[in-house]
Amino acid sequence: MPTFAVSPGLNPVLQTVLAAGLVGIIVAVLAWPLGTWLARVFLDERHWRVERAVYRAAGVDPDTEQRWTTYAVSVVAFGAVSVVGLWLLIVVQGWLPWSFDRSQTWHGAVNTAISFTTNTNWQSYAGEAGAGHSLQLLGLTVQNFLSAATGLAVAIAVVRAFARAGVDRIGNFWVDLTRSSIRVLLPISVVAAVLLILGGVVQNLASPTEIVTLSGEAQTIQGGPVASQEAIKLLGTNGGGFFNANSAHPYENPTPWTNLLEIVLVLLIPFALTRTYGLMVGDRRQGRLVAAVMATLFGAAALLTAWAEASAATAPTGSMEGKEQRFGIAWSVLFSTSTTATSTGAVNSLHESYSPLGGGLLLFNMMMGEVSPGGIGTGLYGILVMAVIAVFIAGLMVGRTPELLGKTIGRREITYAALASILMPALVLTGTAISLVLPQARAALLADGPHGLSEMLYAFSSAGNNNGSAFAGLSADQPWLNLSMGVVMFVARFGIIVLTLALAGSLVTQRRRPVTAGTMPTHTLTFGFLLVGIVLLLAGLTFFPSLALGPLAEALS
Amino acid sequence: MNTARNTPMTTVTGVADHIPDKYAHPAPKRSSLVRTAWDNLPQALVKLDPRHLVRQPVIFVVWVGSILTTGLSVVDPSLFPIAVAVWLWATLIFANLAEAIAEGRGKAQAASLRQTRVDTVARRLRPDGDTEQVSGQALQLGDRVVVEAGEVIPGDGDVVEGVATVDESAITGESAPVIRESGGDRSAVTGGTTVLSDRIVVQITSKPGETFVDRMIALVEGASRQKTPNEIALSILLTVLTIVFLLAVMALQPMAAYSGQRLSLVVLVALLVCLIPTTIGALLSAIGIAGMDRLVQRNVLAMSGRAVEAAGDVSTLLLDKTGTITFGNRRAADVMPVTGTDRGELLRAAYLSSLADETPEGRSIVDFALAEGTSAVVGAGAEVPSAPEGTPAEVNSATDLLRAGAQFVPFTAQTRMSGVDLPDGTRIRKGAGSAVAAWVHDEAGHMAHDVDGAVDTISRAGGTPLVVAAQAPGMPPRQLGVIFLKDIVKPGMRERFEQLRAMGIRTVMITGDNPLTAAAIAAEAGVDDFLAEATPEDKMRLIKAEQTGGRLVAMAGDGTNDAPALAQADVGVAMNTGTSAAKEAGNMVDLDSDPTKLIDIVGIGKQLLITRGALTTFSIANDVAKYFAIIPAMFVGIFPGLATLNVMGLSSPKSAMLSAVIFNALIIVALIPLSLKGVGYRPLSATAMLRRNLLVYGLGGLIAPFIGIKLIDLLVSLLPGLA
């Protein structure tokens, strides 16, 4: 199949530039109205009838707003209950219809339950072997929606903290969760699923079919409700594939067209949220700057990865190892950059097979804390935390107590922001270090030397950033890795959420200081450079030694 | 170095040259920095006490590292561990030295202040009116003491009886004596100052050990220094960064072990110390102390570091018009005769009526009239209502006129006029328009129709109108015209307000004038807003309104009725000449009692914050180069390809690591002068300032260590065993 939209004869880097341009235009065109819609959804005073029914059923008063503490407790409690519920569902899936005797170990189930609840969607099981249709539909797809909605809700709560002044309420989690699901994720998923079905993605409840191929060998043809899960898998930056091969599987992502659609779905809401942010704080320039910073980091990573892949092999197509012919370098790189930079973690190519530098860049996308543009909701609040730190470090240089959008960054704010920004590196580094010491964890590595280190580092970066993509190679379905990564996923997700909400709680009570010529502007090119610099610097400083022993050592040997 | 003149603030103000030499504090002349450093070295060594260091987590980590490497170099006494250990201790000492120098500067000042605190003998008034001799230290709140010429005032207090000239040079450095009297706004006296003449009774308002001088000593010594909010926030960030770097270094060992090479503890400690923000960690408290010190150099005492920081955040400045924006006195700028009156006649009348008027306004009228050609010779103009017989040919002074038999009519609150009755019976009066009109009316005189117009015109132009009327003998009085008394705006004020505006600071002029006059002066001076006919309550309301809008307010004041506003303002600068109540209420005291200094104080506050931010940025940006020095050096043994990352071309792994450690120590020393002096600062908009400082300290912080480490490596590699 020819590579889509760009001439196959073209240099892969140039192809990537053109492809990225195309994706950029489509995302920009769609994210614009979506951002406006999101703002309207969360500013709306009225409830839809179906939402009222949900609130009544759940016993929630939708018109009472919460302080940050209550909001945080709601998020964590909801997450904890979801983990337990999902775990039970996985354990009992054998009794459910269409389970085809698929099962997971108890610790694998713990990992899966946490993974899908935290929007990580790391899969230590193979989709075809670990999850029947019922579990996929009732458990995994449901969590795909709810975990994404949770991220969106938290981001909106944080934006409210900047938009409001002198109050202590940051919204109602249950309302934000419900609206995110019903007004945003569901409608777009339906449209996306239909488009995916039209593009050739399967959608049925078929049992696996045994066939005999032309060469006389037996092959199992899988079926299932793929398109419906695929849509939210990408839209909600989840990434957990129906099949083990994820979006490289032709039933999940059959054509270049669906590949483009999937990339757009991944990037859509994270970028749209920047506009929502600008609208809600009443200064659209702020949103534009955040979008520009995200796009810059994304674009640079994509092009560098494309360059790394193109120069990794002498063939004019560049290194095609682990990549699908129907996507080529440009569309593989764009997909992998999109999913590692957004906490999606879906894959349409084998990240392990990327050149050391290319794989290292995918790893670095995660290590930046998923802010380019980051997962649904998580990307926005992640970069706002970074902005708080950037404002604090450099803002002093204008001779005033640092402030962001008129809110002073004082002792409490910087404490929460700093802790939120180091929690992920702390978990990733500790997890990787301990696992490299433990023999049973080291046994899970496929490669040795720097590549093996990259496998482990990638796994924990993926867990610590709730990304979920795998470097493959690592046989993660074992008690230590299942459980330790489960802990990392849970603590990273909810720890950062609680700290970020605490930051929001502190900001929302502040009165807004008026903007004067003495205020450091946070919508200018200078601040853009500063924010990019701080993101790169923090990630670089914490991870440079480990990157040096993994991807860099491999690349430079 | 005489910092009183060299503080960067001198370049800030543009009109800083108006600051006279008297601002130089009586503290001993500052010695050179090297000398100060040497003097404070023992103090820096004392500060190696872990109980002191534990308060600065970043430095404490270095301390632990130093202990560890020292131990290791004892076990393995080879050059590399010993060199690392030595330089880590050097890092610590340099860090302590920064703080010690900053404190040392204050100590010199404190020593000179202490001399004023010699124990005095006080003469305490007993209820029966007798006096008893007690020690100055034994005085209690509310005690009354008698102080006579030549005696030292034993404690802070208010004059409750009498008036005296007081020499306050011990506190303010100003040698000209000041007058202190009971009642009013000049009643406060400070312990340690000397009464030069007369006798006063002082009611003591401070407890022993808590006097103004005591507080001053504590402040300049830094003994009572508490971390400011911003400093605390920055410390938290630095601590968190230290924790994450600690984790990163700890995680490195298993990764290195997996990769096939355990790292020595010395190397890990070296890496850790290079990564944690030691530079800013070491200089943080020095920056704070130096900031306070810069204020002291300008004769301003900040009661808390918080106030200094708040000064940088101020976005509204309340300035009193009189004495701050304008010269204290109004001056005659013009006269406007009414129709039918000659200009010369008006000038002459104004001249004669003001001869005995000793107020600055009165004198300015005399000067103006003479400058406009009014002759002192009577009759030369012949426009005077009359030049009677017997009048001396020349009237140069009030005495001449008195000798001729004239009588002066002094100003009273009832008549609101003053004037002169000439020997021939001619009466000349000048005063507020309504008062003069009433006099003319009562005497059945002629009301000029265009006086009101002239009065209005002058008010609108920001002036004070003074109407002149005259009554020739036997004639009804008539108004001659109006004198235009003008507030003269100090030169350079407009430019300063423009600078402030560029920094996002709004200036509000406070004045007792009517709105018309106030508006005109406000426009002339270029302030953003004004508060006319201001009462203390109005000021308070204004401050609260600004604060509700999220603005920080700075103001200066001296009167007791200013006290509530001073307390409410985020930065309240009390004048030293003011009342104790005002000094208690404000969070700064200006010993020179110069309200204009408010603008400088804002600059110093900003400079403090900028210095902190600049050095933080610089410190963090430095890490990039240190990584490029240390990481390839650490692992080039197992992954030779990593030599590519050795972009500086450092000669050997050990010299690379040692060079990074040495750079890390030396950069602290290199930045001590900057942290004490403060980052160069000009009033710029925040956007311009950010761009400039990011370029200098951000980009500079990235590049400088690459050069520095390379240079050090060139030297270190000469050592045998490290090449």
PDB file of C-alpha atoms in Angstrom, chain A residues 389 392-403 408-412 414-419 421-423 425-430 432-434 436-437 442 445 447-454 457 511-521 524 526-527 529-530 534 537-538 540-550 552-554 556-557, chain B residues 229-230 232-237 240-241 243-245 247-248 250-252 254-259 271 275 309 312-315 501-505 547-552 605-607 609-617 620-621 623-624 627-628 631-632 635 638-645 681 684-687 689-691 693-694 697-698 702:
ATOM      1  CA  ILE A 389       7.407  26.767  38.208  1.00  0.00           C
ATOM      2  CA  PHE A 392       8.387  31.348  39.897  1.00  0.00           C
ATOM      3  CA  ILE A 393      11.977  30.846  38.793  1.00  0.00           C
ATOM      4  CA  ALA A 394      12.137  33.536  36.155  1.00  0.00           C
ATOM      5  CA  GLY A 395       9.334  35.766  37.337  1.00  0.00           C
ATOM      6  CA  LEU A 396      11.447  37.038  40.197  1.00  0.00           C
ATOM      7  CA  MET A 397      13.668  38.532  37.541  1.00  0.00           C
ATOM      8  CA  VAL A 398      11.112  41.240  36.795  1.00  0.00           C
ATOM      9  CA  GLY A 399      11.344  42.390  40.388  1.00  0.00           C
ATOM     10  CA  ARG A 400       7.992  41.282  41.695  1.00  0.00           C
ATOM     11  CA  THR A 401       6.597  38.366  43.578  1.00  0.00           C
ATOM     12  CA  PRO A 402       5.894  35.935  40.757  1.00  0.00           C
ATOM     13  CA  GLU A 403       2.334  35.666  39.581  1.00  0.00           C
ATOM     14  CA  THR A 408       0.653  35.097  43.347  1.00  0.00           C
ATOM     15  CA  ILE A 409       2.940  32.096  43.402  1.00  0.00           C
ATOM     16  CA  GLY A 410       3.854  31.938  47.047  1.00  0.00           C
ATOM     17  CA  ARG A 411       4.959  29.333  49.468  1.00  0.00           C
ATOM     18  CA  ARG A 412       1.977  27.012  49.249  1.00  0.00           C
ATOM     19  CA  ILE A 414       5.322  26.495  44.820  1.00  0.00           C
ATOM     20  CA  THR A 415       5.291  23.617  47.297  1.00  0.00           C
ATOM     21  CA  TYR A 416       2.407  21.892  45.541  1.00  0.00           C
ATOM     22  CA  ALA A 417       3.696  22.675  42.060  1.00  0.00           C
ATOM     23  CA  ALA A 418       7.228  21.504  42.827  1.00  0.00           C
ATOM     24  CA  LEU A 419       6.043  18.286  44.438  1.00  0.00           C
ATOM     25  CA  SER A 421       6.445  18.062  39.081  1.00  0.00           C
ATOM     26  CA  ILE A 422       8.951  15.787  40.837  1.00  0.00           C
ATOM     27  CA  LEU A 423       6.587  12.999  41.801  1.00  0.00           C
ATOM     28  CA  PRO A 425      10.580  11.485  38.019  1.00  0.00           C
ATOM     29  CA  ALA A 426      10.876  10.187  41.563  1.00  0.00           C
ATOM     30  CA  LEU A 427       8.609   7.231  40.830  1.00  0.00           C
ATOM     31  CA  VAL A 428      10.160   6.464  37.460  1.00  0.00           C
ATOM     32  CA  LEU A 429      13.746   6.603  38.694  1.00  0.00           C
ATOM     33  CA  THR A 430      13.065   4.653  41.864  1.00  0.00           C
ATOM     34  CA  THR A 432      13.642   1.589  37.332  1.00  0.00           C
ATOM     35  CA  ALA A 433      16.512   1.474  39.799  1.00  0.00           C
ATOM     36  CA  ILE A 434      14.902  -1.100  42.084  1.00  0.00           C
ATOM     37  CA  LEU A 436      17.285  -3.277  37.705  1.00  0.00           C
ATOM     38  CA  VAL A 437      18.542  -4.644  41.006  1.00  0.00           C
ATOM     39  CA  ARG A 442      15.835  -8.200  35.269  1.00  0.00           C
ATOM     40  CA  LEU A 445      14.223  -7.954  29.987  1.00  0.00           C
ATOM     41  CA  ALA A 447      17.752  -7.281  25.623  1.00  0.00           C
ATOM     42  CA  ASP A 448      20.788  -6.686  27.745  1.00  0.00           C
ATOM     43  CA  GLY A 449      23.150  -3.728  27.782  1.00  0.00           C
ATOM     44  CA  PRO A 450      21.801  -0.225  27.191  1.00  0.00           C
ATOM     45  CA  HIS A 451      18.820  -1.484  25.242  1.00  0.00           C
ATOM     46  CA  GLY A 452      17.738  -3.569  28.187  1.00  0.00           C
ATOM     47  CA  LEU A 453      18.035  -0.513  30.418  1.00  0.00           C
ATOM     48  CA  SER A 454      15.910   1.387  27.938  1.00  0.00           C
ATOM     49  CA  LEU A 457      13.239   2.793  31.865  1.00  0.00           C
ATOM     50  CA  ARG A 511      -7.807  37.713  44.735  1.00  0.00           C
ATOM     51  CA  ARG A 512      -6.561  38.592  41.328  1.00  0.00           C
ATOM     52  CA  ARG A 513      -3.812  41.175  41.149  1.00  0.00           C
ATOM     53  CA  PRO A 514      -4.352  43.651  38.364  1.00  0.00           C
ATOM     54  CA  VAL A 515      -2.181  43.481  35.289  1.00  0.00           C
ATOM     55  CA  THR A 516       0.230  46.405  35.029  1.00  0.00           C
ATOM     56  CA  ALA A 517       3.326  47.134  33.031  1.00  0.00           C
ATOM     57  CA  GLY A 518       5.195  45.588  35.950  1.00  0.00           C
ATOM     58  CA  THR A 519       3.440  42.255  35.557  1.00  0.00           C
ATOM     59  CA  MET A 520       5.357  39.565  33.772  1.00  0.00           C
ATOM     60  CA  PRO A 521       3.261  38.745  30.729  1.00  0.00           C
ATOM     61  CA  THR A 524       4.542  36.452  24.941  1.00  0.00           C
ATOM     62  CA  THR A 526       9.698  35.306  25.665  1.00  0.00           C
ATOM     63  CA  PHE A 527       7.543  33.414  28.102  1.00  0.00           C
ATOM     64  CA  PHE A 529      10.737  30.205  25.196  1.00  0.00           C
ATOM     65  CA  LEU A 530      11.018  30.192  28.956  1.00  0.00           C
ATOM     66  CA  ILE A 534      11.886  24.883  31.818  1.00  0.00           C
ATOM     67  CA  LEU A 537      15.503  21.535  31.565  1.00  0.00           C
ATOM     68  CA  LEU A 538      13.533  19.780  34.304  1.00  0.00           C
ATOM     69  CA  GLY A 540      16.699  16.777  31.003  1.00  0.00           C
ATOM     70  CA  LEU A 541      18.239  17.346  34.408  1.00  0.00           C
ATOM     71  CA  THR A 542      16.362  14.519  36.087  1.00  0.00           C
ATOM     72  CA  PHE A 543      16.696  11.958  33.312  1.00  0.00           C
ATOM     73  CA  PHE A 544      19.936  12.780  31.554  1.00  0.00           C
ATOM     74  CA  PRO A 545      22.038  10.221  33.484  1.00  0.00           C
ATOM     75  CA  SER A 546      19.608   7.394  32.825  1.00  0.00           C
ATOM     76  CA  LEU A 547      19.189   8.412  29.193  1.00  0.00           C
ATOM     77  CA  ALA A 548      22.968   8.454  28.885  1.00  0.00           C
ATOM     78  CA  LEU A 549      23.149   4.829  30.041  1.00  0.00           C
ATOM     79  CA  GLY A 550      20.242   3.752  27.845  1.00  0.00           C
ATOM     80  CA  LEU A 552      22.472   7.602  24.310  1.00  0.00           C
ATOM     81  CA  ALA A 553      24.983   4.878  25.141  1.00  0.00           C
ATOM     82  CA  GLU A 554      23.349   2.690  22.544  1.00  0.00           C
ATOM     83  CA  LEU A 556      26.818   6.473  20.444  1.00  0.00           C
ATOM     84  CA  SER A 557      28.339   3.009  20.531  1.00  0.00           C
TER      85      SER A 557
ATOM     86  CA  PRO B 229       7.786  34.797  52.300  1.00  0.00           C
ATOM     87  CA  ASN B 230       9.447  34.833  48.959  1.00  0.00           C
ATOM     88  CA  ILE B 232      10.812  30.683  52.010  1.00  0.00           C
ATOM     89  CA  ALA B 233       9.054  29.799  48.765  1.00  0.00           C
ATOM     90  CA  LEU B 234      12.354  29.784  46.947  1.00  0.00           C
ATOM     91  CA  SER B 235      13.953  27.621  49.643  1.00  0.00           C
ATOM     92  CA  ILE B 236      11.134  25.141  49.221  1.00  0.00           C
ATOM     93  CA  LEU B 237      11.700  24.917  45.496  1.00  0.00           C
ATOM     94  CA  VAL B 240      12.475  19.929  46.289  1.00  0.00           C
ATOM     95  CA  LEU B 241      15.016  20.169  43.477  1.00  0.00           C
ATOM     96  CA  ILE B 243      15.445  15.893  46.693  1.00  0.00           C
ATOM     97  CA  VAL B 244      14.851  15.003  43.065  1.00  0.00           C
ATOM     98  CA  PHE B 245      18.551  15.280  42.247  1.00  0.00           C
ATOM     99  CA  LEU B 247      16.928  10.532  43.903  1.00  0.00           C
ATOM    100  CA  ALA B 248      18.393  10.813  40.416  1.00  0.00           C
ATOM    101  CA  MET B 250      20.788   7.398  44.003  1.00  0.00           C
ATOM    102  CA  ALA B 251      18.988   5.739  41.100  1.00  0.00           C
ATOM    103  CA  LEU B 252      22.119   6.054  39.021  1.00  0.00           C
ATOM    104  CA  PRO B 254      21.799   0.523  40.207  1.00  0.00           C
ATOM    105  CA  MET B 255      21.670   1.625  36.586  1.00  0.00           C
ATOM    106  CA  ALA B 256      25.440   1.898  36.497  1.00  0.00           C
ATOM    107  CA  ALA B 257      25.768  -1.469  38.198  1.00  0.00           C
ATOM    108  CA  TYR B 258      23.412  -2.969  35.620  1.00  0.00           C
ATOM    109  CA  SER B 259      25.532  -1.406  32.910  1.00  0.00           C
ATOM    110  CA  LEU B 271      27.771  14.650  40.808  1.00  0.00           C
ATOM    111  CA  LEU B 275      23.581  19.210  40.404  1.00  0.00           C
ATOM    112  CA  GLU B 309       9.958  42.444  49.463  1.00  0.00           C
ATOM    113  CA  GLY B 312       9.137  45.445  45.092  1.00  0.00           C
ATOM    114  CA  ASP B 313       5.533  44.386  44.629  1.00  0.00           C
ATOM    115  CA  VAL B 314       4.048  47.803  45.194  1.00  0.00           C
ATOM    116  CA  SER B 315       1.771  48.895  42.408  1.00  0.00           C
ATOM    117  CA  ARG B 501       4.575  53.998  35.108  1.00  0.00           C
ATOM    118  CA  ALA B 502       6.816  51.940  32.860  1.00  0.00           C
ATOM    119  CA  MET B 503       7.354  49.618  35.826  1.00  0.00           C
ATOM    120  CA  GLY B 504       3.605  49.363  36.300  1.00  0.00           C
ATOM    121  CA  ILE B 505       3.412  51.578  39.356  1.00  0.00           C
ATOM    122  CA  GLN B 547      -5.795  46.713  48.277  1.00  0.00           C
ATOM    123  CA  THR B 548      -9.200  45.252  47.549  1.00  0.00           C
ATOM    124  CA  GLY B 549      -8.292  45.542  43.896  1.00  0.00           C
ATOM    125  CA  GLY B 550      -5.246  43.393  44.597  1.00  0.00           C
ATOM    126  CA  ARG B 551      -2.737  46.216  44.571  1.00  0.00           C
ATOM    127  CA  LEU B 552       0.015  46.697  47.108  1.00  0.00           C
ATOM    128  CA  GLY B 605      12.724  45.953  46.804  1.00  0.00           C
ATOM    129  CA  LYS B 606      12.614  45.116  43.126  1.00  0.00           C
ATOM    130  CA  GLN B 607      16.350  44.754  42.949  1.00  0.00           C
ATOM    131  CA  LEU B 609      13.761  40.064  44.021  1.00  0.00           C
ATOM    132  CA  ILE B 610      15.549  40.372  40.688  1.00  0.00           C
ATOM    133  CA  THR B 611      18.846  39.349  42.244  1.00  0.00           C
ATOM    134  CA  ARG B 612      17.262  36.285  43.749  1.00  0.00           C
ATOM    135  CA  GLY B 613      15.564  35.302  40.493  1.00  0.00           C
ATOM    136  CA  ALA B 614      18.647  35.958  38.396  1.00  0.00           C
ATOM    137  CA  LEU B 615      20.919  33.834  40.556  1.00  0.00           C
ATOM    138  CA  THR B 616      18.345  31.033  40.747  1.00  0.00           C
ATOM    139  CA  THR B 617      18.047  30.958  36.987  1.00  0.00           C
ATOM    140  CA  ILE B 620      19.856  25.957  37.495  1.00  0.00           C
ATOM    141  CA  ALA B 621      21.061  26.718  33.974  1.00  0.00           C
ATOM    142  CA  ASP B 623      23.632  22.228  35.547  1.00  0.00           C
ATOM    143  CA  VAL B 624      23.523  21.553  31.825  1.00  0.00           C
ATOM    144  CA  TYR B 627      26.182  17.181  33.134  1.00  0.00           C
ATOM    145  CA  PHE B 628      28.166  17.425  29.945  1.00  0.00           C
ATOM    146  CA  ILE B 631      28.220  12.126  32.744  1.00  0.00           C
ATOM    147  CA  PRO B 632      30.588  11.226  29.891  1.00  0.00           C
ATOM    148  CA  PHE B 635      30.649   6.217  31.906  1.00  0.00           C
ATOM    149  CA  ILE B 638      31.915   1.232  29.839  1.00  0.00           C
ATOM    150  CA  PHE B 639      30.524   3.146  26.864  1.00  0.00           C
ATOM    151  CA  PRO B 640      33.448   4.728  25.008  1.00  0.00           C
ATOM    152  CA  GLY B 641      30.966   6.247  22.580  1.00  0.00           C
ATOM    153  CA  LEU B 642      29.820   8.628  25.309  1.00  0.00           C
ATOM    154  CA  ALA B 643      33.075  10.500  24.768  1.00  0.00           C
ATOM    155  CA  THR B 644      31.119  12.274  22.037  1.00  0.00           C
ATOM    156  CA  LEU B 645      29.220  14.051  24.813  1.00  0.00           C
ATOM    157  CA  TYR B 681      18.555  47.374  37.614  1.00  0.00           C
ATOM    158  CA  LEU B 684      11.913  48.864  32.553  1.00  0.00           C
ATOM    159  CA  SER B 685       8.654  47.216  31.711  1.00  0.00           C
ATOM    160  CA  ALA B 686       8.381  43.640  32.919  1.00  0.00           C
ATOM    161  CA  THR B 687       8.543  42.326  29.366  1.00  0.00           C
ATOM    162  CA  MET B 689      13.245  43.241  31.983  1.00  0.00           C
ATOM    163  CA  LEU B 690      12.417  39.539  31.592  1.00  0.00           C
ATOM    164  CA  ARG B 691      13.924  39.411  28.134  1.00  0.00           C
ATOM    165  CA  ASN B 693      17.582  39.091  32.435  1.00  0.00           C
ATOM    166  CA  LEU B 694      16.722  35.804  30.747  1.00  0.00           C
ATOM    167  CA  TYR B 697      21.339  35.029  33.486  1.00  0.00           C
ATOM    168  CA  GLY B 698      19.522  32.254  31.623  1.00  0.00           C
ATOM    169  CA  LEU B 702      24.010  27.970  30.172  1.00  0.00           C
TER     170      LEU B 702
END
